[in-house]
Amino acid sequence: MDRIGFARRTLATSAFVVAALILVAASIRAGGRNQGVPHVSTVRVPNAGIQPQIAIDDRGVLHLVYFSGEAAHGDLYYTRSGDGGGTFSVPMRVNDHTGSAIATGNIRGAHIAVGRNGRVYVAWNGTYELDRPEAAKPWMKHPMVFARLNDAGTEFEPERNLIRAAYGLDGGGAIAADSAGDVYVFWHAPVPGTEGEGNRRIWVARSTDDGKTFAPEKPAFDKPTGACGCCGMSAYADRNNNVYALYRSASEIVHRDIYLLYSSDRGETFRGTNVAQWSIGACTMSMEDLSQSSAGVLAAWETMGNIFYGVINPSTGRMSPPIATPGEAKGRKYPSVAGNSRGETLVAWAEGMKWGKAGSIAWQVFDSNGEPEGATGRAEGVPAWSLVAAFAGPDGGFTVVY
């Protein structure tokens, strides 16, 4: 469907979207909560979408990208909310080529970032139809795709594949943008001419002109850690324009540790730190999350069936000792982390997710000292191939989008 036809259709259904959101938004408090524990709400993705990803701009506006359609060949939509997810704008399609996004495997979907002057950027694992001319080139079958909102904010510019040499995309990439006009797109792929997870590196393509152009990709980290082939990653640029990336390694097949990359010079160089170890000789299909908080940059990840989080000091790039979510560590995946103005942290995740199967939401609030507040909250209804995304409201409450 062309953009004009899509716009007409979405405008006609916008009233329905808002009404549906009001109906599906459910305010849920964790059972047995103590006095003063922040309120936690859950909100379903607009239009029955999946794989929500969120960015909050300097004005507090929530920007959301989500997936819709066939899992192997679907589309991405962008919408925003100025009232904390109560209502959303008419959705706008991100990808200009129909079916060029993928949801299969949970970790290959879109990532969103907001940069200078509130411009929105989206990056995702692409999947192109065989009749496209580009498909004659082997690497075009697995592109790292990027699109940015145009100057007027009315539509996304045509999508672009940023891979020039580091072919072999499998797991998900990531994106970050800062207030100086820099945009960073990360992904992992083997060093050209090699194969295997141990030869995978984290690559970064950097733009210094608000995503208009990108330099060729380069390795972000010089240590040969490998990268878990079918795992996702996360990236973030903080208020001081420091850049972070979180990924799972694959050294010697069994060392599937979480590495934190940190740059204090706007992506010129990165320092890497091993922050969580896990010895397992299998691809875990896991993902990570990074977000800003009053205490620093929050990081969350999965290890041995449980979800952990830590706080990164933006001055040093060092992470605090990891904190585990309480309860039985079994089948917890796809974390999202958010912090409020009081220093409290919400960690949310999915449970019971299998290949192509639905699951449930769970979440835990922690106080400013990292101690659990109240009981773990739970709710059913995470669709197949989907994720959860959490954010903090101006009143100190939290919302989990699923």
PDB file of C-alpha atoms in Angstrom, residues 86-383:
ATOM      1  CA  GLY A  86      -3.221   7.375  27.564  1.00  0.00           C
ATOM      2  CA  THR A  87      -3.693   8.342  23.931  1.00  0.00           C
ATOM      3  CA  PHE A  88      -1.477   8.023  20.886  1.00  0.00           C
ATOM      4  CA  SER A  89      -1.171   9.858  17.577  1.00  0.00           C
ATOM      5  CA  VAL A  90      -2.296   8.300  14.310  1.00  0.00           C
ATOM      6  CA  PRO A  91       0.323   5.615  13.516  1.00  0.00           C
ATOM      7  CA  MET A  92       2.796   6.290  10.722  1.00  0.00           C
ATOM      8  CA  ARG A  93       4.480   3.501   8.784  1.00  0.00           C
ATOM      9  CA  VAL A  94       8.255   3.523   9.145  1.00  0.00           C
ATOM     10  CA  ASN A  95       9.395   1.178   6.371  1.00  0.00           C
ATOM     11  CA  ASP A  96       8.643   2.292   2.824  1.00  0.00           C
ATOM     12  CA  HIS A  97       9.038  -1.208   1.335  1.00  0.00           C
ATOM     13  CA  THR A  98       6.175  -3.471   2.425  1.00  0.00           C
ATOM     14  CA  GLY A  99       7.231  -6.452   4.506  1.00  0.00           C
ATOM     15  CA  SER A 100      10.826  -5.347   5.090  1.00  0.00           C
ATOM     16  CA  ALA A 101      10.803  -5.968   8.863  1.00  0.00           C
ATOM     17  CA  ILE A 102      11.006  -9.218  10.808  1.00  0.00           C
ATOM     18  CA  ALA A 103       9.608 -10.264  14.191  1.00  0.00           C
ATOM     19  CA  THR A 104      10.559 -13.959  14.134  1.00  0.00           C
ATOM     20  CA  GLY A 105      12.752 -14.857  17.077  1.00  0.00           C
ATOM     21  CA  ASN A 106      11.652 -11.872  19.221  1.00  0.00           C
ATOM     22  CA  ILE A 107      15.082 -10.157  19.124  1.00  0.00           C
ATOM     23  CA  ARG A 108      15.338  -8.961  15.501  1.00  0.00           C
ATOM     24  CA  GLY A 109      12.778  -6.167  15.607  1.00  0.00           C
ATOM     25  CA  ALA A 110      12.975  -2.387  15.613  1.00  0.00           C
ATOM     26  CA  HIS A 111      14.875  -0.063  17.939  1.00  0.00           C
ATOM     27  CA  ILE A 112      14.087   3.630  18.326  1.00  0.00           C
ATOM     28  CA  ALA A 113      16.043   6.710  19.410  1.00  0.00           C
ATOM     29  CA  VAL A 114      15.350  10.445  19.629  1.00  0.00           C
ATOM     30  CA  GLY A 115      18.179  12.852  18.814  1.00  0.00           C
ATOM     31  CA  ARG A 116      18.829  16.537  18.285  1.00  0.00           C
ATOM     32  CA  ASN A 117      15.737  18.726  17.885  1.00  0.00           C
ATOM     33  CA  GLY A 118      13.512  15.740  18.652  1.00  0.00           C
ATOM     34  CA  ARG A 119      14.204  13.887  15.396  1.00  0.00           C
ATOM     35  CA  VAL A 120      13.190  10.219  15.545  1.00  0.00           C
ATOM     36  CA  TYR A 121      15.351   7.382  14.207  1.00  0.00           C
ATOM     37  CA  VAL A 122      14.521   3.689  13.788  1.00  0.00           C
ATOM     38  CA  ALA A 123      16.821   0.757  12.941  1.00  0.00           C
ATOM     39  CA  TRP A 124      15.876  -2.875  12.380  1.00  0.00           C
ATOM     40  CA  ASN A 125      16.838  -6.218  10.859  1.00  0.00           C
ATOM     41  CA  GLY A 126      15.539  -6.167   7.301  1.00  0.00           C
ATOM     42  CA  THR A 127      14.069  -8.881   5.150  1.00  0.00           C
ATOM     43  CA  TYR A 128      13.758  -8.082   1.465  1.00  0.00           C
ATOM     44  CA  GLU A 129      11.645  -9.813  -1.160  1.00  0.00           C
ATOM     45  CA  LEU A 130      13.553 -11.855  -3.732  1.00  0.00           C
ATOM     46  CA  ASP A 131      12.204  -9.813  -6.643  1.00  0.00           C
ATOM     47  CA  ARG A 132      13.958  -6.654  -5.492  1.00  0.00           C
ATOM     48  CA  PRO A 133      17.046  -5.829  -7.565  1.00  0.00           C
ATOM     49  CA  GLU A 134      19.132  -5.561  -4.406  1.00  0.00           C
ATOM     50  CA  ALA A 135      18.417  -9.192  -3.552  1.00  0.00           C
ATOM     51  CA  ALA A 136      20.889 -10.223  -6.235  1.00  0.00           C
ATOM     52  CA  LYS A 137      23.573  -9.141  -3.768  1.00  0.00           C
ATOM     53  CA  PRO A 138      23.853 -11.811  -1.035  1.00  0.00           C
ATOM     54  CA  TRP A 139      24.226  -9.317   1.813  1.00  0.00           C
ATOM     55  CA  MET A 140      20.975  -7.574   0.934  1.00  0.00           C
ATOM     56  CA  LYS A 141      19.078 -10.611   2.196  1.00  0.00           C
ATOM     57  CA  HIS A 142      20.092  -9.601   5.738  1.00  0.00           C
ATOM     58  CA  PRO A 143      20.371  -5.796   5.789  1.00  0.00           C
ATOM     59  CA  MET A 144      20.704  -3.523   8.815  1.00  0.00           C
ATOM     60  CA  VAL A 145      18.015  -1.031   7.905  1.00  0.00           C
ATOM     61  CA  PHE A 146      17.721   2.576   9.050  1.00  0.00           C
ATOM     62  CA  ALA A 147      15.089   5.278   8.564  1.00  0.00           C
ATOM     63  CA  ARG A 148      14.658   8.750  10.031  1.00  0.00           C
ATOM     64  CA  LEU A 149      11.707  11.079  10.382  1.00  0.00           C
ATOM     65  CA  ASN A 150      11.800  13.867   7.810  1.00  0.00           C
ATOM     66  CA  ASP A 151      12.387  17.543   8.627  1.00  0.00           C
ATOM     67  CA  ALA A 152       8.664  18.290   8.782  1.00  0.00           C
ATOM     68  CA  GLY A 153       7.959  15.291  11.009  1.00  0.00           C
ATOM     69  CA  THR A 154       5.258  14.088   8.615  1.00  0.00           C
ATOM     70  CA  GLU A 155       6.741  10.817   7.342  1.00  0.00           C
ATOM     71  CA  PHE A 156       9.834   8.676   7.398  1.00  0.00           C
ATOM     72  CA  GLU A 157      12.436   9.044   4.695  1.00  0.00           C
ATOM     73  CA  PRO A 158      13.168   5.984   2.506  1.00  0.00           C
ATOM     74  CA  GLU A 159      14.849   3.154   4.376  1.00  0.00           C
ATOM     75  CA  ARG A 160      18.565   2.506   3.885  1.00  0.00           C
ATOM     76  CA  ASN A 161      20.801  -0.507   4.444  1.00  0.00           C
ATOM     77  CA  LEU A 162      23.854   0.615   6.441  1.00  0.00           C
ATOM     78  CA  ILE A 163      25.954  -2.519   5.928  1.00  0.00           C
ATOM     79  CA  ARG A 164      28.870  -1.903   3.581  1.00  0.00           C
ATOM     80  CA  ALA A 165      31.310  -4.651   4.545  1.00  0.00           C
ATOM     81  CA  ALA A 166      30.235  -6.412   7.787  1.00  0.00           C
ATOM     82  CA  TYR A 167      27.712  -8.843   6.304  1.00  0.00           C
ATOM     83  CA  GLY A 168      26.241 -11.803   8.172  1.00  0.00           C
ATOM     84  CA  LEU A 169      23.518 -10.185  10.265  1.00  0.00           C
ATOM     85  CA  ASP A 170      21.625 -12.681  12.444  1.00  0.00           C
ATOM     86  CA  GLY A 171      20.608 -11.360  15.866  1.00  0.00           C
ATOM     87  CA  GLY A 172      19.242  -7.896  16.448  1.00  0.00           C
ATOM     88  CA  GLY A 173      21.012  -4.562  16.153  1.00  0.00           C
ATOM     89  CA  ALA A 174      20.583  -1.359  18.172  1.00  0.00           C
ATOM     90  CA  ILE A 175      20.478   2.420  17.785  1.00  0.00           C
ATOM     91  CA  ALA A 176      21.403   5.471  19.865  1.00  0.00           C
ATOM     92  CA  ALA A 177      21.268   9.223  19.211  1.00  0.00           C
ATOM     93  CA  ASP A 178      22.631  12.188  21.150  1.00  0.00           C
ATOM     94  CA  SER A 179      21.923  15.906  21.457  1.00  0.00           C
ATOM     95  CA  ALA A 180      24.901  16.859  19.270  1.00  0.00           C
ATOM     96  CA  GLY A 181      23.498  15.330  16.079  1.00  0.00           C
ATOM     97  CA  ASP A 182      25.306  11.988  16.312  1.00  0.00           C
ATOM     98  CA  VAL A 183      23.432   8.781  15.464  1.00  0.00           C
ATOM     99  CA  TYR A 184      24.919   5.330  16.110  1.00  0.00           C
ATOM    100  CA  VAL A 185      23.664   2.072  14.598  1.00  0.00           C
ATOM    101  CA  PHE A 186      25.170  -1.124  16.033  1.00  0.00           C
ATOM    102  CA  TRP A 187      25.003  -4.743  14.913  1.00  0.00           C
ATOM    103  CA  HIS A 188      27.115  -7.889  15.173  1.00  0.00           C
ATOM    104  CA  ALA A 189      28.500  -9.888  12.258  1.00  0.00           C
ATOM    105  CA  PRO A 190      31.657 -11.896  11.457  1.00  0.00           C
ATOM    106  CA  VAL A 191      34.862 -10.198  10.437  1.00  0.00           C
ATOM    107  CA  PRO A 192      34.756 -10.178   6.591  1.00  0.00           C
ATOM    108  CA  GLY A 193      36.086 -13.461   5.216  1.00  0.00           C
ATOM    109  CA  THR A 194      35.405 -15.430   8.404  1.00  0.00           C
ATOM    110  CA  GLU A 195      32.537 -17.411   9.898  1.00  0.00           C
ATOM    111  CA  GLY A 196      31.371 -18.532  13.320  1.00  0.00           C
ATOM    112  CA  GLU A 197      30.190 -16.846  16.501  1.00  0.00           C
ATOM    113  CA  GLY A 198      33.718 -16.519  17.850  1.00  0.00           C
ATOM    114  CA  ASN A 199      34.606 -14.321  14.868  1.00  0.00           C
ATOM    115  CA  ARG A 200      31.631 -12.020  15.248  1.00  0.00           C
ATOM    116  CA  ARG A 201      32.354  -8.422  16.223  1.00  0.00           C
ATOM    117  CA  ILE A 202      30.218  -5.498  17.312  1.00  0.00           C
ATOM    118  CA  TRP A 203      30.100  -3.006  14.428  1.00  0.00           C
ATOM    119  CA  VAL A 204      29.022   0.616  14.618  1.00  0.00           C
ATOM    120  CA  ALA A 205      28.056   2.987  11.811  1.00  0.00           C
ATOM    121  CA  ARG A 206      28.117   6.616  12.952  1.00  0.00           C
ATOM    122  CA  SER A 207      26.427   9.709  11.567  1.00  0.00           C
ATOM    123  CA  THR A 208      27.437  13.220  12.642  1.00  0.00           C
ATOM    124  CA  ASP A 209      24.709  15.023  10.669  1.00  0.00           C
ATOM    125  CA  ASP A 210      21.480  13.788  12.303  1.00  0.00           C
ATOM    126  CA  GLY A 211      21.355  10.570  10.293  1.00  0.00           C
ATOM    127  CA  LYS A 212      21.601  12.193   6.870  1.00  0.00           C
ATOM    128  CA  THR A 213      24.801  10.301   6.042  1.00  0.00           C
ATOM    129  CA  PHE A 214      26.792   7.542   7.767  1.00  0.00           C
ATOM    130  CA  ALA A 215      30.472   6.664   7.772  1.00  0.00           C
ATOM    131  CA  PRO A 216      31.341   3.041   6.926  1.00  0.00           C
ATOM    132  CA  GLU A 217      30.952   0.681   9.860  1.00  0.00           C
ATOM    133  CA  LYS A 218      33.934  -0.077  12.082  1.00  0.00           C
ATOM    134  CA  PRO A 219      34.522  -2.475  14.995  1.00  0.00           C
ATOM    135  CA  ALA A 220      33.377  -0.844  18.218  1.00  0.00           C
ATOM    136  CA  PHE A 221      35.631  -2.930  20.472  1.00  0.00           C
ATOM    137  CA  ASP A 222      39.060  -4.386  19.694  1.00  0.00           C
ATOM    138  CA  LYS A 223      38.845  -7.398  22.037  1.00  0.00           C
ATOM    139  CA  PRO A 224      37.803 -10.616  20.220  1.00  0.00           C
ATOM    140  CA  THR A 225      34.872 -11.552  22.458  1.00  0.00           C
ATOM    141  CA  GLY A 226      32.700 -12.997  19.707  1.00  0.00           C
ATOM    142  CA  ALA A 227      28.972 -12.339  19.814  1.00  0.00           C
ATOM    143  CA  CYS A 228      26.015 -14.642  20.400  1.00  0.00           C
ATOM    144  CA  GLY A 229      24.672 -15.034  16.862  1.00  0.00           C
ATOM    145  CA  CYS A 230      20.932 -15.116  17.542  1.00  0.00           C
ATOM    146  CA  CYS A 231      20.966 -12.684  20.488  1.00  0.00           C
ATOM    147  CA  GLY A 232      19.926  -9.057  20.489  1.00  0.00           C
ATOM    148  CA  MET A 233      21.714  -6.022  21.890  1.00  0.00           C
ATOM    149  CA  SER A 234      20.923  -2.541  23.177  1.00  0.00           C
ATOM    150  CA  ALA A 235      22.471   0.925  22.779  1.00  0.00           C
ATOM    151  CA  TYR A 236      21.940   4.316  24.406  1.00  0.00           C
ATOM    152  CA  ALA A 237      23.347   7.858  24.416  1.00  0.00           C
ATOM    153  CA  ASP A 238      22.941   9.699  27.717  1.00  0.00           C
ATOM    154  CA  ARG A 239      22.388  13.367  28.568  1.00  0.00           C
ATOM    155  CA  ASN A 240      26.132  14.018  28.436  1.00  0.00           C
ATOM    156  CA  ASN A 241      26.436  12.367  25.003  1.00  0.00           C
ATOM    157  CA  ASN A 242      28.250   9.318  26.366  1.00  0.00           C
ATOM    158  CA  VAL A 243      27.429   6.208  24.321  1.00  0.00           C
ATOM    159  CA  TYR A 244      26.714   2.718  25.670  1.00  0.00           C
ATOM    160  CA  ALA A 245      26.140  -0.687  24.086  1.00  0.00           C
ATOM    161  CA  LEU A 246      25.230  -3.940  25.816  1.00  0.00           C
ATOM    162  CA  TYR A 247      25.637  -7.346  24.133  1.00  0.00           C
ATOM    163  CA  ARG A 248      26.223 -11.058  24.760  1.00  0.00           C
ATOM    164  CA  SER A 249      29.604 -12.501  23.811  1.00  0.00           C
ATOM    165  CA  ALA A 250      30.392 -15.982  22.452  1.00  0.00           C
ATOM    166  CA  SER A 251      34.050 -16.553  23.256  1.00  0.00           C
ATOM    167  CA  GLU A 252      35.148 -20.191  22.861  1.00  0.00           C
ATOM    168  CA  ILE A 253      31.505 -21.087  22.175  1.00  0.00           C
ATOM    169  CA  VAL A 254      30.572 -21.407  25.869  1.00  0.00           C
ATOM    170  CA  HIS A 255      31.450 -17.971  27.328  1.00  0.00           C
ATOM    171  CA  ARG A 256      28.174 -16.141  26.752  1.00  0.00           C
ATOM    172  CA  ASP A 257      28.920 -13.182  28.980  1.00  0.00           C
ATOM    173  CA  ILE A 258      27.339  -9.732  28.972  1.00  0.00           C
ATOM    174  CA  TYR A 259      29.692  -6.962  27.848  1.00  0.00           C
ATOM    175  CA  LEU A 260      29.190  -3.248  28.355  1.00  0.00           C
ATOM    176  CA  LEU A 261      30.780  -0.889  25.830  1.00  0.00           C
ATOM    177  CA  TYR A 262      31.259   2.744  26.862  1.00  0.00           C
ATOM    178  CA  SER A 263      32.434   5.795  24.901  1.00  0.00           C
ATOM    179  CA  SER A 264      33.043   9.240  26.365  1.00  0.00           C
ATOM    180  CA  ASP A 265      34.313  10.714  23.079  1.00  0.00           C
ATOM    181  CA  ARG A 266      31.136  10.470  20.964  1.00  0.00           C
ATOM    182  CA  GLY A 267      31.884   7.064  19.522  1.00  0.00           C
ATOM    183  CA  GLU A 268      35.495   7.579  18.497  1.00  0.00           C
ATOM    184  CA  THR A 269      36.623   4.851  20.911  1.00  0.00           C
ATOM    185  CA  PHE A 270      34.871   2.356  23.183  1.00  0.00           C
ATOM    186  CA  ARG A 271      36.007   0.617  26.355  1.00  0.00           C
ATOM    187  CA  GLY A 272      34.591  -2.832  27.089  1.00  0.00           C
ATOM    188  CA  THR A 273      33.806  -4.449  30.443  1.00  0.00           C
ATOM    189  CA  ASN A 274      32.574  -7.960  31.199  1.00  0.00           C
ATOM    190  CA  VAL A 275      29.687  -7.361  33.628  1.00  0.00           C
ATOM    191  CA  ALA A 276      27.975 -10.777  33.858  1.00  0.00           C
ATOM    192  CA  GLN A 277      29.279 -14.286  33.174  1.00  0.00           C
ATOM    193  CA  TRP A 278      27.340 -17.266  31.858  1.00  0.00           C
ATOM    194  CA  SER A 279      28.863 -20.533  30.660  1.00  0.00           C
ATOM    195  CA  ILE A 280      26.493 -22.276  28.281  1.00  0.00           C
ATOM    196  CA  GLY A 281      27.215 -23.944  24.962  1.00  0.00           C
ATOM    197  CA  ALA A 282      24.078 -22.742  23.186  1.00  0.00           C
ATOM    198  CA  CYS A 283      22.581 -19.610  21.708  1.00  0.00           C
ATOM    199  CA  THR A 284      20.252 -18.147  24.334  1.00  0.00           C
ATOM    200  CA  MET A 285      18.208 -15.815  22.073  1.00  0.00           C
ATOM    201  CA  SER A 286      18.372 -13.152  24.757  1.00  0.00           C
ATOM    202  CA  MET A 287      18.281  -9.362  24.678  1.00  0.00           C
ATOM    203  CA  GLU A 288      19.274  -6.391  26.834  1.00  0.00           C
ATOM    204  CA  ASP A 289      17.972  -2.905  27.671  1.00  0.00           C
ATOM    205  CA  LEU A 290      19.453   0.503  28.521  1.00  0.00           C
ATOM    206  CA  SER A 291      17.697   3.656  29.745  1.00  0.00           C
ATOM    207  CA  GLN A 292      18.301   6.924  31.594  1.00  0.00           C
ATOM    208  CA  SER A 293      17.518   7.427  35.284  1.00  0.00           C
ATOM    209  CA  SER A 294      18.218  10.000  37.986  1.00  0.00           C
ATOM    210  CA  ALA A 295      20.898   7.683  39.398  1.00  0.00           C
ATOM    211  CA  GLY A 296      22.689   7.073  36.095  1.00  0.00           C
ATOM    212  CA  VAL A 297      22.144   4.827  33.086  1.00  0.00           C
ATOM    213  CA  LEU A 298      20.203   1.644  33.859  1.00  0.00           C
ATOM    214  CA  ALA A 299      21.115  -1.667  32.242  1.00  0.00           C
ATOM    215  CA  ALA A 300      19.123  -4.932  32.298  1.00  0.00           C
ATOM    216  CA  TRP A 301      19.854  -8.386  30.911  1.00  0.00           C
ATOM    217  CA  GLU A 302      19.112 -12.109  31.236  1.00  0.00           C
ATOM    218  CA  THR A 303      21.482 -14.672  32.779  1.00  0.00           C
ATOM    219  CA  MET A 304      20.687 -18.274  33.703  1.00  0.00           C
ATOM    220  CA  GLY A 305      16.943 -17.807  33.391  1.00  0.00           C
ATOM    221  CA  ASN A 306      16.764 -14.706  35.570  1.00  0.00           C
ATOM    222  CA  ILE A 307      16.752 -10.946  34.946  1.00  0.00           C
ATOM    223  CA  PHE A 308      19.387  -8.649  36.425  1.00  0.00           C
ATOM    224  CA  TYR A 309      19.940  -4.914  36.396  1.00  0.00           C
ATOM    225  CA  GLY A 310      22.727  -2.484  37.261  1.00  0.00           C
ATOM    226  CA  VAL A 311      23.389   1.249  37.319  1.00  0.00           C
ATOM    227  CA  ILE A 312      26.175   2.708  35.160  1.00  0.00           C
ATOM    228  CA  ASN A 313      28.093   5.738  36.410  1.00  0.00           C
ATOM    229  CA  PRO A 314      28.114   8.143  33.428  1.00  0.00           C
ATOM    230  CA  SER A 315      31.398   9.724  34.561  1.00  0.00           C
ATOM    231  CA  THR A 316      33.339   6.456  34.600  1.00  0.00           C
ATOM    232  CA  GLY A 317      31.316   3.989  32.533  1.00  0.00           C
ATOM    233  CA  ARG A 318      31.478   1.523  35.417  1.00  0.00           C
ATOM    234  CA  MET A 319      28.464  -0.552  36.458  1.00  0.00           C
ATOM    235  CA  SER A 320      27.291  -1.206  39.988  1.00  0.00           C
ATOM    236  CA  PRO A 321      27.094  -4.827  41.251  1.00  0.00           C
ATOM    237  CA  PRO A 322      24.195  -6.565  39.439  1.00  0.00           C
ATOM    238  CA  ILE A 323      20.876  -6.917  41.251  1.00  0.00           C
ATOM    239  CA  ALA A 324      18.694  -9.975  40.564  1.00  0.00           C
ATOM    240  CA  THR A 325      14.927  -9.933  40.342  1.00  0.00           C
ATOM    241  CA  PRO A 326      13.462 -11.980  43.227  1.00  0.00           C
ATOM    242  CA  GLY A 327      11.632 -15.279  42.893  1.00  0.00           C
ATOM    243  CA  GLU A 328      12.163 -18.415  40.859  1.00  0.00           C
ATOM    244  CA  ALA A 329      14.767 -17.885  38.141  1.00  0.00           C
ATOM    245  CA  LYS A 330      13.148 -19.805  35.322  1.00  0.00           C
ATOM    246  CA  GLY A 331      12.202 -18.733  31.807  1.00  0.00           C
ATOM    247  CA  ARG A 332      12.516 -14.982  32.370  1.00  0.00           C
ATOM    248  CA  LYS A 333      13.401 -13.167  29.143  1.00  0.00           C
ATOM    249  CA  TYR A 334      13.410  -9.873  27.202  1.00  0.00           C
ATOM    250  CA  PRO A 335      13.864  -7.341  30.043  1.00  0.00           C
ATOM    251  CA  SER A 336      13.005  -3.657  30.052  1.00  0.00           C
ATOM    252  CA  VAL A 337      14.168  -1.217  32.734  1.00  0.00           C
ATOM    253  CA  ALA A 338      13.037   2.287  33.737  1.00  0.00           C
ATOM    254  CA  GLY A 339      13.798   4.667  36.579  1.00  0.00           C
ATOM    255  CA  ASN A 340      11.681   7.448  38.104  1.00  0.00           C
ATOM    256  CA  SER A 341      12.654  10.815  39.602  1.00  0.00           C
ATOM    257  CA  ARG A 342      12.760   9.344  43.133  1.00  0.00           C
ATOM    258  CA  GLY A 343      15.525   6.908  42.270  1.00  0.00           C
ATOM    259  CA  GLU A 344      13.192   3.899  42.136  1.00  0.00           C
ATOM    260  CA  THR A 345      13.582   1.340  39.358  1.00  0.00           C
ATOM    261  CA  LEU A 346      11.112  -0.885  37.571  1.00  0.00           C
ATOM    262  CA  VAL A 347      12.357  -4.030  35.862  1.00  0.00           C
ATOM    263  CA  ALA A 348       9.835  -5.772  33.598  1.00  0.00           C
ATOM    264  CA  TRP A 349      10.197  -8.966  31.605  1.00  0.00           C
ATOM    265  CA  ALA A 350       8.305 -11.701  29.736  1.00  0.00           C
ATOM    266  CA  GLU A 351       7.745 -15.223  31.030  1.00  0.00           C
ATOM    267  CA  GLY A 352       6.713 -18.481  29.389  1.00  0.00           C
ATOM    268  CA  MET A 353       7.687 -17.300  25.904  1.00  0.00           C
ATOM    269  CA  LYS A 354       8.488 -20.160  23.533  1.00  0.00           C
ATOM    270  CA  TRP A 355       9.218 -20.183  19.796  1.00  0.00           C
ATOM    271  CA  GLY A 356       6.073 -18.683  18.275  1.00  0.00           C
ATOM    272  CA  LYS A 357       4.143 -18.934  21.566  1.00  0.00           C
ATOM    273  CA  ALA A 358       2.558 -16.286  23.777  1.00  0.00           C
ATOM    274  CA  GLY A 359       3.516 -15.597  27.381  1.00  0.00           C
ATOM    275  CA  SER A 360       2.937 -13.246  30.306  1.00  0.00           C
ATOM    276  CA  ILE A 361       4.299 -10.042  31.868  1.00  0.00           C
ATOM    277  CA  ALA A 362       6.090  -9.794  35.203  1.00  0.00           C
ATOM    278  CA  TRP A 363       7.663  -6.796  36.919  1.00  0.00           C
ATOM    279  CA  GLN A 364       9.392  -5.748  40.113  1.00  0.00           C
ATOM    280  CA  VAL A 365       9.907  -2.295  41.648  1.00  0.00           C
ATOM    281  CA  PHE A 366      13.165  -1.587  43.508  1.00  0.00           C
ATOM    282  CA  ASP A 367      13.883   1.303  45.864  1.00  0.00           C
ATOM    283  CA  SER A 368      16.843   3.667  45.514  1.00  0.00           C
ATOM    284  CA  ASN A 369      19.055   1.170  47.365  1.00  0.00           C
ATOM    285  CA  GLY A 370      18.182  -1.703  45.044  1.00  0.00           C
ATOM    286  CA  GLU A 371      15.863  -3.430  47.521  1.00  0.00           C
ATOM    287  CA  PRO A 372      12.576  -4.900  46.195  1.00  0.00           C
ATOM    288  CA  GLU A 373       9.459  -2.876  47.028  1.00  0.00           C
ATOM    289  CA  GLY A 374       6.249  -4.856  47.291  1.00  0.00           C
ATOM    290  CA  ALA A 375       5.541  -8.151  45.566  1.00  0.00           C
ATOM    291  CA  THR A 376       6.348  -9.080  41.975  1.00  0.00           C
ATOM    292  CA  GLY A 377       3.505  -8.013  39.673  1.00  0.00           C
ATOM    293  CA  ARG A 378       2.124 -10.259  36.953  1.00  0.00           C
ATOM    294  CA  ALA A 379      -0.368 -10.142  34.089  1.00  0.00           C
ATOM    295  CA  GLU A 380      -1.224 -12.371  31.144  1.00  0.00           C
ATOM    296  CA  GLY A 381      -1.365 -11.488  27.495  1.00  0.00           C
ATOM    297  CA  VAL A 382       2.063 -11.020  25.851  1.00  0.00           C
ATOM    298  CA  PRO A 383       1.468 -12.107  22.224  1.00  0.00           C
TER     299      PRO A 383
END
